[in-house]
mmCIF file with all atom_site columns, C-alpha atoms in Angstrom:
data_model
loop_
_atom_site.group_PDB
_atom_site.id
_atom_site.type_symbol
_atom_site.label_atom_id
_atom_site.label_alt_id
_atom_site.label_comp_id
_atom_site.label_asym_id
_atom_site.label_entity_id
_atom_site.label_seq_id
_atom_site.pdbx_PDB_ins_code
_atom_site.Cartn_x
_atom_site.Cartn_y
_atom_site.Cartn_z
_atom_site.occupancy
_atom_site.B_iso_or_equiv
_atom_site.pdbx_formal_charge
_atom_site.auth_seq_id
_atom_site.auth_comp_id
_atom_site.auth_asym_id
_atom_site.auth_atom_id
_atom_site.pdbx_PDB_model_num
ATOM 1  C CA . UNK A 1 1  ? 84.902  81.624 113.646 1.00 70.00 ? 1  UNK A CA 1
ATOM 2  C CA . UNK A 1 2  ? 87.240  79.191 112.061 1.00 80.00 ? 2  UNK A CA 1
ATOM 3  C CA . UNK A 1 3  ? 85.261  76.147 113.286 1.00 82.00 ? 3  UNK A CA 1
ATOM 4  C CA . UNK A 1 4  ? 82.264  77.456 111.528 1.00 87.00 ? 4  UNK A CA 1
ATOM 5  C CA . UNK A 1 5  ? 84.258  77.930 108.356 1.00 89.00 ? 5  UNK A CA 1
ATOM 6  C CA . UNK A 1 6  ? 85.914  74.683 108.842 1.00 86.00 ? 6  UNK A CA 1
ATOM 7  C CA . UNK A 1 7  ? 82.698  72.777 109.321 1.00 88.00 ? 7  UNK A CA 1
ATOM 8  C CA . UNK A 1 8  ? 80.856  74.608 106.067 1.00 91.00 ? 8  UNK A CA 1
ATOM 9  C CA . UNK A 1 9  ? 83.586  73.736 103.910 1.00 93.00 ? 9  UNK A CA 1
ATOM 10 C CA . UNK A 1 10 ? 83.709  69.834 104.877 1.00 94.00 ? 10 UNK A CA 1
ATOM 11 C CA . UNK A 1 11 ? 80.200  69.780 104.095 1.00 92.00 ? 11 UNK A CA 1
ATOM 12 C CA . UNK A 1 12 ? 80.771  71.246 101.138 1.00 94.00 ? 12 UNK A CA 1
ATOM 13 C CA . UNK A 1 13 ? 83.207  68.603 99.876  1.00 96.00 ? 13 UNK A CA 1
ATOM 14 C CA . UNK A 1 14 ? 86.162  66.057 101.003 1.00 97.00 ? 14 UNK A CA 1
ATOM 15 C CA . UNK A 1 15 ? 89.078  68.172 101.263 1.00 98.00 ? 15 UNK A CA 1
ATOM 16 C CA . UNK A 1 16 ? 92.677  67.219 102.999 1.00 98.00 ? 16 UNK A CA 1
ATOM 17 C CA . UNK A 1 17 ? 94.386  69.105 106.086 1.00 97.00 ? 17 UNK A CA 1
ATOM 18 C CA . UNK A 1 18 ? 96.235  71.103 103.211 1.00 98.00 ? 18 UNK A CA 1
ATOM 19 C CA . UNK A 1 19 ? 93.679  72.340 101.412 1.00 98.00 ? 19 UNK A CA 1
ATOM 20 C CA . UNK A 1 20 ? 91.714  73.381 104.848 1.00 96.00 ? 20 UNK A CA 1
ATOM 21 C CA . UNK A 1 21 ? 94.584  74.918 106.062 1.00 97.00 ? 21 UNK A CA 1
ATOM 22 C CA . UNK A 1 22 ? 95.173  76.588 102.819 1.00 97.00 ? 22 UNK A CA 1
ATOM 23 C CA . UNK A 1 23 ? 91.585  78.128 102.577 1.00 95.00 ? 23 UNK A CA 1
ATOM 24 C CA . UNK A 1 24 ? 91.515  78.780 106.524 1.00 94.00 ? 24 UNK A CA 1
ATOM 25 C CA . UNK A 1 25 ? 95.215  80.568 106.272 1.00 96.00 ? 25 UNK A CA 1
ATOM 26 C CA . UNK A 1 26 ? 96.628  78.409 108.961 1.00 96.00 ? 26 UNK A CA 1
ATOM 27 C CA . UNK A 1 27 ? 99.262  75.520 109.140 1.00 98.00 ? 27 UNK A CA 1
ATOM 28 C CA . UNK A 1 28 ? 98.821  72.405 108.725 1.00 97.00 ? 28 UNK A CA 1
ATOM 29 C CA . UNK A 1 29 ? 100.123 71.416 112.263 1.00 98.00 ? 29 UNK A CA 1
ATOM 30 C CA . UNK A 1 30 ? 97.446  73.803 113.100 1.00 97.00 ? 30 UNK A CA 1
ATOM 31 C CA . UNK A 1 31 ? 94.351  72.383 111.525 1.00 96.00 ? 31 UNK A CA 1
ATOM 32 C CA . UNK A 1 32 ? 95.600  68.939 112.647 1.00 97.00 ? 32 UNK A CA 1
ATOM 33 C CA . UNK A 1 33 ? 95.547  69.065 116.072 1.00 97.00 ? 33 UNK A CA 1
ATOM 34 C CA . UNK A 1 34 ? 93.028  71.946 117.064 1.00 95.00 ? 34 UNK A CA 1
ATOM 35 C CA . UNK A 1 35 ? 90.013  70.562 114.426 1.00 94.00 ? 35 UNK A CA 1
ATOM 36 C CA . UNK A 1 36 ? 90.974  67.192 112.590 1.00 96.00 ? 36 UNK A CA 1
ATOM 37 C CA . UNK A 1 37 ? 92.681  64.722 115.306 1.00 96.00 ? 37 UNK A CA 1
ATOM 38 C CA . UNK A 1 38 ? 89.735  66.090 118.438 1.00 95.00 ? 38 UNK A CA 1
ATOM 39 C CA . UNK A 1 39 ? 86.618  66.565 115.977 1.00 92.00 ? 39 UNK A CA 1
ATOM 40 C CA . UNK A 1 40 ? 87.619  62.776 114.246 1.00 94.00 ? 40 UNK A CA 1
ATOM 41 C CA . UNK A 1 41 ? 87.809  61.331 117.497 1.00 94.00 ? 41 UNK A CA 1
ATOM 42 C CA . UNK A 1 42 ? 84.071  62.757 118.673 1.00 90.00 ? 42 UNK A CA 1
ATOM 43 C CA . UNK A 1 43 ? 83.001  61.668 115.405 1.00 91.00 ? 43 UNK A CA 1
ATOM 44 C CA . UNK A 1 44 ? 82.174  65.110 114.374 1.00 91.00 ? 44 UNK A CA 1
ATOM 45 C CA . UNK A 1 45 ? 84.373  65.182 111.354 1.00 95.00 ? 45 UNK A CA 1
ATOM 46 C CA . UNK A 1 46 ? 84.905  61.383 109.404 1.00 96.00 ? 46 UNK A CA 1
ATOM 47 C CA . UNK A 1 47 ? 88.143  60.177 107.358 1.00 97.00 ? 47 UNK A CA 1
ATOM 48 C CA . UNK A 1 48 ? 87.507  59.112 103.813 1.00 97.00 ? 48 UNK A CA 1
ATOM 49 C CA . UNK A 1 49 ? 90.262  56.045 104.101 1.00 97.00 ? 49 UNK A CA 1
ATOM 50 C CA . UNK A 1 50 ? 89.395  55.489 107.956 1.00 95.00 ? 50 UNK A CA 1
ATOM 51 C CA . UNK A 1 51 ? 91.843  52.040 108.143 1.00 96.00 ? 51 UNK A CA 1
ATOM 52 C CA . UNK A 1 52 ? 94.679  54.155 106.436 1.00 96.00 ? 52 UNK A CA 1
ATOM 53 C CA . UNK A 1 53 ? 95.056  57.559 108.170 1.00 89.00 ? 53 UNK A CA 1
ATOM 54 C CA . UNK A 1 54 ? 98.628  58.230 106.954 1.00 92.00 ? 54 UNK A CA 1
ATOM 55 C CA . UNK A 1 55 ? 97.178  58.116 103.866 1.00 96.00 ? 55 UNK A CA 1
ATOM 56 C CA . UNK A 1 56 ? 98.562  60.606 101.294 1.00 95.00 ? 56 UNK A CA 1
ATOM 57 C CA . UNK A 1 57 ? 94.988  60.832 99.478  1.00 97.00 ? 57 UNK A CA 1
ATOM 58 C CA . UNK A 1 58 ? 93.079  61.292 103.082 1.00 98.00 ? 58 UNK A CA 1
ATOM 59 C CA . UNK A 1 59 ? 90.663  63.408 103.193 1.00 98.00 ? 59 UNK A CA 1
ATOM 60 C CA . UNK A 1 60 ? 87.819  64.309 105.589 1.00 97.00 ? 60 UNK A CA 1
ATOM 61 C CA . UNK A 1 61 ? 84.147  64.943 105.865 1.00 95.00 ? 61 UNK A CA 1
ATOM 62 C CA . UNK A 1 62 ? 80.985  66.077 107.817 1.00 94.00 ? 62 UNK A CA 1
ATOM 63 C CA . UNK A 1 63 ? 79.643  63.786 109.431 1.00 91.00 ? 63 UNK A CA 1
ATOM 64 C CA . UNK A 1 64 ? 76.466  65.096 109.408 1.00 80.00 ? 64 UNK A CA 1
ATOM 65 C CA . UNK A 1 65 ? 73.743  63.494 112.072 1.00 71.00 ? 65 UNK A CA 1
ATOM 66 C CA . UNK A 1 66 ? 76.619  63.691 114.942 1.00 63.00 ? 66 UNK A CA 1
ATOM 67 C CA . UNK A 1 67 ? 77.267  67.611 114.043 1.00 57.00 ? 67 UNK A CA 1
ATOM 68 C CA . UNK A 1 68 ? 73.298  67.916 114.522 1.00 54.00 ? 68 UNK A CA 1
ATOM 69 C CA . UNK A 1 69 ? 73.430  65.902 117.575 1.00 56.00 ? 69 UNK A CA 1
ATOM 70 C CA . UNK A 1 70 ? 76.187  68.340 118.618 1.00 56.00 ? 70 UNK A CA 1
ATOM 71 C CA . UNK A 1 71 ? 74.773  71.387 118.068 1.00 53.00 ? 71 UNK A CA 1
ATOM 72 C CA . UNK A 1 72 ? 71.587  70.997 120.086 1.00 54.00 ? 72 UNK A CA 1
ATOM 73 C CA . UNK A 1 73 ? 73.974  70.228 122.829 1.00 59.00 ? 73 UNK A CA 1
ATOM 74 C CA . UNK A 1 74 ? 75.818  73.265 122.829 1.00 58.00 ? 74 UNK A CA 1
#
């Protein structure tokens, strides 16, 4: 499941739409609005520059006790 994949390789490091979308083999429109822009704003998934998000350096990460908190709900 993409999710899954998307969610192990956050927690393995930062990494930017592009280089998700690059290791997922999906556009970047893609990985923007079906995982970054919903999962950021549950908290699942964290910006690195949160007050810039046009950022050219943004990247994004795990964040790790909400993920927990939402996987016992699911």
């Amino acid at each position: 499941m993409e999710l899954d994949a998307m969610v192990a390789l956050l927690k393995w490091r930062d990494m930017s739409i592009a280089e998700v979308a690059d290791c997922l083999n999906r556009t970047q429109e893609h990985v923007r609005r079906t995982y970054i822009d919903p999962f950021t704003q549950a908290d699942l998934f964290r910006p690195t520059i949160p007050d810039r998000p046009a950022d050219p350096r943004q990247t994004y990460h795990v964040n790790t006790r909400r993920n927990m908190e939402y996987a016992k709900n699911q």
